[in-house]
Coordinates of C-alpha atoms in Angstrom, one line a residue:
X1 CA 0.0 0.0 0.0
X2 CA 3.0 2.4 0.6
X3 CA 3.7 2.3 -2.9
X4 CA 2.8 3.5 -6.5
X5 CA -1.0 4.1 -5.8
X6 CA -0.4 7.1 -3.4
X7 CA 1.7 8.8 -5.9
X8 CA -1.0 8.4 -8.6
X9 CA -4.5 8.3 -7.2
X10 CA -4.6 12.0 -5.7
X11 CA -4.9 13.8 -9.0
X12 CA -7.9 12.0 -10.4
X13 CA -9.4 12.4 -6.8
X14 CA -8.9 16.0 -6.7
X15 CA -10.5 16.4 -10.5
X16 CA -13.5 14.6 -9.2
X17 CA -14.2 16.3 -5.8
X18 CA -11.6 19.3 -5.5
X19 CA -11.0 19.8 -1.6
X20 CA -13.9 17.0 -0.9
X21 CA -10.9 14.6 -1.8
X22 CA -10.4 14.4 2.0
X23 CA -14.0 13.3 2.6
X24 CA -13.3 10.8 -0.1
X25 CA -10.2 9.5 1.7
X26 CA -11.9 8.9 4.9
X27 CA -14.8 6.9 3.0
X28 CA -12.2 4.8 1.2
X29 CA -10.3 4.3 4.3
X30 CA -13.3 3.1 6.2
X31 CA -14.5 0.8 3.2
X32 CA -11.0 -0.5 3.1
X33 CA -11.1 -1.2 6.8
X34 CA -14.5 -3.4 6.3
X35 CA -13.1 -5.3 3.7
X36 CA -9.7 -5.8 5.7
X37 CA -11.6 -7.1 8.7
X38 CA -13.5 -9.5 6.2
X39 CA -10.4 -10.7 4.6
X40 CA -8.7 -11.1 7.8
X41 CA -11.1 -13.4 9.3
X42 CA -11.5 -15.6 6.1
X43 CA -7.8 -15.8 5.8
X44 CA -7.8 -17.0 9.4
X45 CA -10.2 -19.7 8.5
X46 CA -8.8 -20.5 5.1
X47 CA -5.0 -20.1 5.3
X48 CA -4.5 -21.2 1.7
X49 CA -3.4 -19.2 -1.3
X50 CA -5.8 -17.7 -3.8
X51 CA -7.5 -15.0 -1.4
X52 CA -11.2 -14.4 -2.3
X53 CA -11.3 -16.5 -5.1
X54 CA -11.0 -19.3 -2.7
X55 CA -13.2 -17.9 0.0
X56 CA -16.1 -17.2 -2.6
X57 CA -15.9 -20.9 -3.7
X58 CA -15.8 -22.3 -0.1
X59 CA -18.6 -19.8 1.2
X60 CA -20.7 -19.0 -1.8
X61 CA -20.2 -21.5 -4.3
X62 CA -18.4 -21.8 -7.7
X63 CA -20.0 -18.8 -9.5
X64 CA -19.1 -16.5 -6.9
X65 CA -15.7 -17.6 -6.7
X66 CA -15.2 -17.2 -10.3
X67 CA -16.7 -13.8 -10.2
X68 CA -13.9 -12.8 -7.4
X69 CA -11.2 -14.3 -9.4
X70 CA -12.1 -12.9 -12.7
X71 CA -12.6 -9.5 -11.0
X72 CA -9.3 -9.7 -9.5
X73 CA -7.7 -10.6 -12.7
X74 CA -9.0 -7.8 -14.7
X75 CA -8.8 -5.4 -11.9
X76 CA -4.9 -6.1 -11.3
X77 CA -4.5 -6.3 -15.1
X78 CA -5.6 -2.5 -15.1
X79 CA -3.3 -1.7 -12.1
X80 CA -0.3 -3.2 -13.9
X81 CA -0.9 -0.5 -16.8
X82 CA -1.5 2.1 -14.0
X83 CA 1.8 1.1 -12.3
X84 CA 3.6 1.4 -15.6
X85 CA 2.3 4.7 -16.7
X86 CA 2.8 6.0 -13.1
X87 CA 6.6 4.8 -13.5
X88 CA 7.0 6.5 -16.8
X89 CA 5.5 9.6 -15.7
X90 CA 7.8 10.2 -13.0
X91 CA 10.7 8.9 -14.8
X92 CA 10.9 10.5 -18.3
X93 CA 9.5 13.6 -20.0
X94 CA 5.8 13.6 -21.2
X95 CA 6.5 12.5 -24.8
X96 CA 8.2 9.4 -23.8
X97 CA 5.9 8.1 -21.2
X98 CA 3.9 5.5 -23.3
X99 CA 6.9 4.0 -24.9
X100 CA 8.8 3.6 -21.8
X101 CA 5.9 2.3 -19.7
X102 CA 5.4 -0.4 -22.4
X103 CA 9.4 -1.1 -22.2
X104 CA 8.8 -1.6 -18.6
X105 CA 6.0 -4.1 -18.9
X106 CA 8.0 -6.0 -21.6
X107 CA 11.1 -6.0 -19.3
X108 CA 9.3 -7.1 -16.3
X109 CA 7.3 -9.7 -17.8
X110 CA 10.3 -11.2 -19.0
X111 CA 12.1 -11.1 -15.7
X112 CA 9.1 -12.9 -14.4
X113 CA 9.0 -15.7 -16.7
X114 CA 12.8 -16.4 -15.8
X115 CA 11.3 -17.2 -12.5
X116 CA 13.0 -13.9 -10.6
X117 CA 10.7 -12.6 -8.0
X118 CA 10.8 -9.8 -5.6
X119 CA 12.2 -10.9 -2.1
X120 CA 11.1 -9.8 1.3
X121 CA 14.5 -7.8 1.5
X122 CA 13.9 -5.9 -1.7
X123 CA 10.3 -5.3 -0.4
X124 CA 11.8 -3.6 2.6
X125 CA 13.9 -1.5 0.4
X126 CA 11.3 -0.3 -1.8
X127 CA 9.3 0.5 1.3
X128 CA 12.0 2.7 2.7
X129 CA 12.6 4.5 -0.6
X130 CA 8.9 5.2 -0.9
X131 CA 8.6 6.5 2.7
X132 CA 11.7 8.7 2.2
X133 CA 10.2 10.3 -1.0
X134 CA 6.6 10.8 0.8
X135 CA 8.4 12.4 3.6
X136 CA 10.1 14.8 1.5
X137 CA 7.0 15.6 -0.4
X138 CA 4.9 15.9 2.9
X139 CA 7.7 18.3 4.5
X140 CA 7.9 20.5 1.2
X141 CA 4.1 20.3 1.1
X142 CA 3.5 21.9 4.3
X143 CA 6.3 24.5 3.9
X144 CA 5.6 25.8 0.5
X145 CA 2.7 26.6 -1.8
X146 CA 2.4 27.1 -5.5
X147 CA 0.4 30.2 -7.1
X148 CA -2.1 27.9 -7.9
X149 CA -2.9 27.0 -4.0
X150 CA -5.6 29.4 -3.7
X151 CA -7.7 28.1 -6.7
X152 CA -10.9 26.1 -5.6
X153 CA -11.0 23.5 -8.3
X154 CA -14.0 21.2 -8.8
X155 CA -17.1 21.9 -6.9
X156 CA -17.6 19.6 -4.0
X157 CA -20.6 17.6 -4.6
X158 CA -21.7 14.3 -2.8
X159 CA -21.0 12.2 -6.3
X160 CA -17.5 13.8 -6.8
X161 CA -16.8 12.8 -3.2
X162 CA -17.8 9.1 -3.7
X163 CA -16.0 9.1 -7.1
X164 CA -12.7 10.2 -5.4
X165 CA -13.4 7.7 -2.9
X166 CA -13.3 5.2 -5.6
X167 CA -10.3 6.5 -7.2
X168 CA -8.3 6.6 -3.7
X169 CA -9.6 3.1 -3.0
X170 CA -6.9 2.2 -5.8
X171 CA -4.3 3.1 -3.6
X172 CA -5.4 0.9 -0.5
X173 CA -5.9 -2.4 -2.3
X174 CA -2.4 -3.8 -1.3
X175 CA -3.6 -5.4 1.7
X176 CA -5.4 -8.1 -0.4
X177 CA -1.8 -9.6 -1.1
X178 CA -1.2 -10.4 2.7
X179 CA -4.5 -12.7 2.7
X180 CA -3.3 -14.8 -0.3
X181 CA 0.0 -15.9 1.5
X182 CA -1.8 -18.1 3.8
X183 CA 0.3 -21.1 3.0
X184 CA 3.6 -19.3 3.5
X185 CA 3.0 -17.6 6.8
X186 CA 3.9 -18.9 10.4
X187 CA 0.6 -19.2 12.7
X188 CA -1.7 -17.4 9.8
X189 CA -4.8 -17.4 12.0
X190 CA -3.0 -14.9 14.4
X191 CA -0.4 -13.3 11.9
X192 CA -2.6 -12.5 8.7
X193 CA -5.5 -10.6 10.6
X194 CA -2.8 -8.4 12.6
X195 CA -0.9 -7.7 9.5
X196 CA -3.7 -6.7 7.6
X197 CA -5.1 -4.1 10.2
X198 CA -1.8 -2.9 11.2
X199 CA -0.8 -2.1 7.6
X200 CA -3.9 -0.6 6.9
X201 CA -3.7 1.8 9.8
X202 CA -0.4 3.0 9.0
X203 CA -1.2 3.5 5.5
X204 CA -4.2 5.6 6.2
X205 CA -2.0 7.9 8.4
X206 CA 0.4 8.3 5.7
X207 CA -2.2 9.1 3.1
X208 CA -3.8 11.8 5.3
X209 CA -0.5 13.3 5.7
X210 CA 0.3 13.3 2.1
X211 CA -3.2 14.6 1.0
X212 CA -3.2 17.5 3.4
X213 CA 0.3 18.7 2.4
X214 CA -0.5 18.2 -1.5
X215 CA -3.7 20.3 -0.9
X216 CA -1.8 22.9 1.1
X217 CA 0.9 23.1 -1.9
X218 CA -1.1 23.2 -5.0
X219 CA -4.4 23.5 -3.9
X220 CA -7.3 21.5 -5.5
X221 CA -7.0 22.8 -9.0
X222 CA -3.3 22.4 -9.0
X223 CA -3.3 19.0 -7.7
X224 CA -6.0 17.7 -10.3
X225 CA -4.0 19.3 -13.2
X226 CA -0.8 17.7 -12.5
X227 CA 0.3 14.2 -14.1
X228 CA 2.8 13.6 -11.3
X229 CA 1.3 15.3 -8.2
X230 CA 3.8 14.6 -5.6
X231 CA 6.7 15.5 -7.8
X232 CA 4.8 19.0 -8.7
X233 CA 4.5 19.4 -4.8
X234 CA 8.3 18.7 -4.3
X235 CA 9.0 21.4 -7.2
X236 CA 7.5 23.9 -5.1
X237 CA 10.6 23.9 -3.1
X238 CA 13.6 26.3 -3.6
X239 CA 16.0 23.6 -4.4
X240 CA 15.8 21.1 -7.0
X241 CA 16.8 18.0 -5.2
X242 CA 13.3 17.2 -3.4
X243 CA 11.7 16.8 -6.9
X244 CA 14.4 14.2 -7.8
X245 CA 14.1 12.5 -4.7
X246 CA 10.3 12.1 -5.2
X247 CA 10.7 11.1 -8.7
X248 CA 13.1 8.3 -8.0
X249 CA 10.9 7.1 -5.0
X250 CA 7.8 7.0 -7.2
X251 CA 9.5 5.3 -10.0
X252 CA 10.9 2.6 -7.9
X253 CA 7.7 2.1 -5.9
X254 CA 5.9 1.7 -9.3
X255 CA 8.3 -0.7 -10.7
X256 CA 8.2 -2.9 -7.5
X257 CA 4.4 -2.9 -7.7
X258 CA 4.3 -3.9 -11.1
X259 CA 6.7 -6.6 -10.8
X260 CA 4.6 -8.1 -8.0
X261 CA 1.4 -7.8 -9.9
X262 CA 2.5 -9.6 -12.8
X263 CA 3.6 -12.4 -10.6
X264 CA 0.5 -12.3 -8.7
X265 CA -1.7 -12.3 -11.6
X266 CA -0.1 -14.9 -13.4
X267 CA -0.4 -17.2 -10.2
X268 CA -4.2 -16.5 -9.8
X269 CA -4.7 -17.2 -13.5
X270 CA -2.8 -20.6 -13.1
X271 CA -5.1 -21.5 -10.1
X272 CA -8.3 -20.6 -12.2
X273 CA -6.9 -22.5 -15.1
X274 CA -6.3 -25.7 -13.0
X275 CA -10.1 -25.4 -11.8
X276 CA -10.9 -25.0 -15.5
X277 CA -12.2 -21.5 -14.8
X278 CA -9.9 -20.2 -17.5
X279 CA -8.6 -22.0 -20.5
X280 CA -6.4 -25.0 -19.5
X281 CA -3.8 -23.5 -21.7
X282 CA -2.9 -21.1 -19.0
X283 CA -2.1 -23.8 -16.6
X284 CA 1.4 -24.5 -18.3
X285 CA 4.2 -24.1 -15.8
X286 CA 7.7 -23.8 -17.5
X287 CA 9.6 -27.0 -16.9
X288 CA 12.8 -25.3 -16.0
X289 CA 11.8 -21.7 -14.4
X290 CA 8.5 -23.3 -12.6
X291 CA 6.5 -20.3 -13.5
X292 CA 3.1 -20.1 -15.3
X293 CA 4.9 -18.4 -18.4
X294 CA 2.1 -18.8 -20.8
X295 CA -0.2 -16.5 -18.5
X296 CA 2.4 -14.1 -17.7
X297 CA 3.3 -13.8 -21.5
X298 CA -0.3 -13.2 -22.3
X299 CA -0.8 -10.9 -19.5
X300 CA 2.4 -8.7 -20.5
X301 CA 0.8 -8.2 -24.1
X302 CA -2.6 -7.2 -22.6
X303 CA -1.0 -4.6 -20.4
X304 CA 1.0 -3.1 -23.0
X305 CA -2.2 -2.8 -25.0
X306 CA -3.9 -1.0 -22.2
X307 CA -0.9 1.2 -21.7
X308 CA -1.0 2.4 -25.5
X309 CA -4.9 3.0 -25.6
X310 CA -5.4 4.4 -22.0
X311 CA -4.4 7.1 -19.6
X312 CA -3.8 7.0 -16.0
X313 CA -7.3 8.0 -14.9
X314 CA -8.9 5.6 -17.0
X315 CA -6.5 2.7 -15.9
X316 CA -7.2 3.5 -12.1
X317 CA -11.0 3.8 -12.7
X318 CA -11.0 0.5 -14.3
X319 CA -8.7 -1.1 -11.8
X320 CA -10.8 0.0 -8.9
X321 CA -14.1 -1.5 -10.7
X322 CA -12.5 -4.9 -10.6
X323 CA -10.9 -4.7 -7.1
X324 CA -14.2 -3.2 -5.4
X325 CA -16.2 -6.3 -6.9
X326 CA -13.6 -8.5 -5.6
X327 CA -13.9 -7.1 -2.0
X328 CA -17.8 -7.4 -2.5
X329 CA -17.4 -11.0 -2.7
X330 CA -15.0 -11.1 0.2
X331 CA -17.6 -9.1 2.4
X332 CA -20.4 -11.6 1.5
X333 CA -18.5 -14.5 2.1
X334 CA -17.4 -13.0 5.4
X335 CA -21.0 -12.3 6.4
X336 CA -21.8 -16.2 6.1
X337 CA -19.1 -17.3 8.6
X338 CA -20.3 -18.8 11.9
X339 CA -19.6 -17.3 15.3
X340 CA -16.8 -19.7 16.0
X341 CA -14.7 -18.2 12.9
X342 CA -16.2 -14.4 13.2
X343 CA -13.5 -12.1 14.7
X344 CA -15.4 -8.7 14.1
X345 CA -19.0 -7.7 14.1
X346 CA -21.2 -9.0 11.1
X347 CA -22.1 -5.4 10.4
X348 CA -18.8 -4.5 9.2
X349 CA -19.2 -7.0 6.3
X350 CA -22.6 -5.7 5.0
X351 CA -21.4 -2.3 5.1
X352 CA -18.2 -3.2 3.2
X353 CA -20.4 -4.9 0.6
X354 CA -22.7 -2.0 0.4
X355 CA -19.9 0.6 0.2
X356 CA -18.1 -1.5 -2.6
X357 CA -21.1 -1.2 -4.9
X358 CA -21.7 2.4 -4.0
X359 CA -18.1 3.1 -5.2
X360 CA -18.5 1.1 -8.3
X361 CA -21.6 2.8 -9.6
X362 CA -19.9 6.2 -8.9
X363 CA -16.9 5.5 -11.0
X364 CA -16.4 7.2 -14.2
X365 CA -19.0 5.9 -16.7
X366 CA -16.5 4.6 -19.1
X367 CA -14.7 2.4 -16.6
X368 CA -18.1 1.0 -15.5
X369 CA -19.2 0.1 -19.1
X370 CA -15.7 -1.2 -20.1
X371 CA -15.5 -3.2 -16.7
X372 CA -19.1 -4.7 -17.3
X373 CA -18.3 -5.7 -20.8
X374 CA -15.0 -7.4 -19.8
X375 CA -16.6 -9.0 -16.8
X376 CA -19.5 -10.4 -19.1
X377 CA -16.9 -11.9 -21.4
X378 CA -15.6 -13.8 -18.3
X379 CA -19.0 -15.0 -17.1
X380 CA -19.8 -15.9 -20.9
X381 CA -16.8 -18.1 -21.2
X382 CA -17.5 -20.1 -18.0
X383 CA -21.1 -20.6 -18.9
X384 CA -20.3 -21.7 -22.6
X385 CA -17.3 -24.0 -20.9
X386 CA -20.1 -25.6 -18.6
X387 CA -22.6 -26.2 -21.3
X388 CA -20.0 -27.9 -23.6
X389 CA -18.8 -30.2 -20.9
X390 CA -22.3 -31.3 -20.0

């Protein structure tokens, strides 16, 4: 969560809600908390890899499980495009953003197919670099102001605030990865719930500081107009080095997130292919490198196409559509758990489910229609496959 999302999501949120993005941040954080409690107690009962794809199948049936898995795949594929664009936006001048983003996707796809994955040590390094960059941005933001700081930006409306919450939810979505690690964690029933809630609390505090400092430095209008908002915040300082630090931190965080997403989506696709929820062709594992190379190569190609045809706002909106539906299934699954396995009040699960649907319907219309179309393609594939098998 302390990664590329925080460097990218504040600009579209400010465009949607102006200064109301602070309210949107609170809403996104609360819904993320509800989702986190549901994911935590499900992970404690089902300490296995797969996340809500598994929980949906176990608690609700095969179709809801497929719905969650397919939503995860399409949402995180869009997230991968957003991460690539974020990396290039902070790393190179505007004319080079799309070509460099596509090259980054191609390079990291090749890295993943060779079996090279991000280690825990690298994760710590990336988090330290990201926090260092965010600290610089926060300090500069609270101590400097651009000429645009007094411009009000978009009017604050209920619809705009909810849409900003949908955009900002994109930055919170990282805690889902903790729940998918059930087979690789010591004492998962204790460790995973604590890890999810602790990580979410820390992230919310950091996000609030970043949002307040960015609004102070740029104002709602300036924040909405920037393609690299935290770099613009750092650029208000008298010296040049703060902007350089923020650009390096953002680019590093985006590359790390992209590397992890390609690996994670490939393995979710592998699990779905083994259950015949995706074509069996995707279930192939490389005999030497032991990775789902076909799934990752196709994923890399799709992400390159998305980078070429969409912008950052569109990628974030489409990603939020898929991820919010993924957590909708997680909340419904948690709602069905019995008292023995329930760790949090049941009302949190139903609140999270309703909140996810509300944020989905307030996303940009293009993101909704595109998401529904891609979702129907997956559901149609499964329906045809079941009828053919019968």
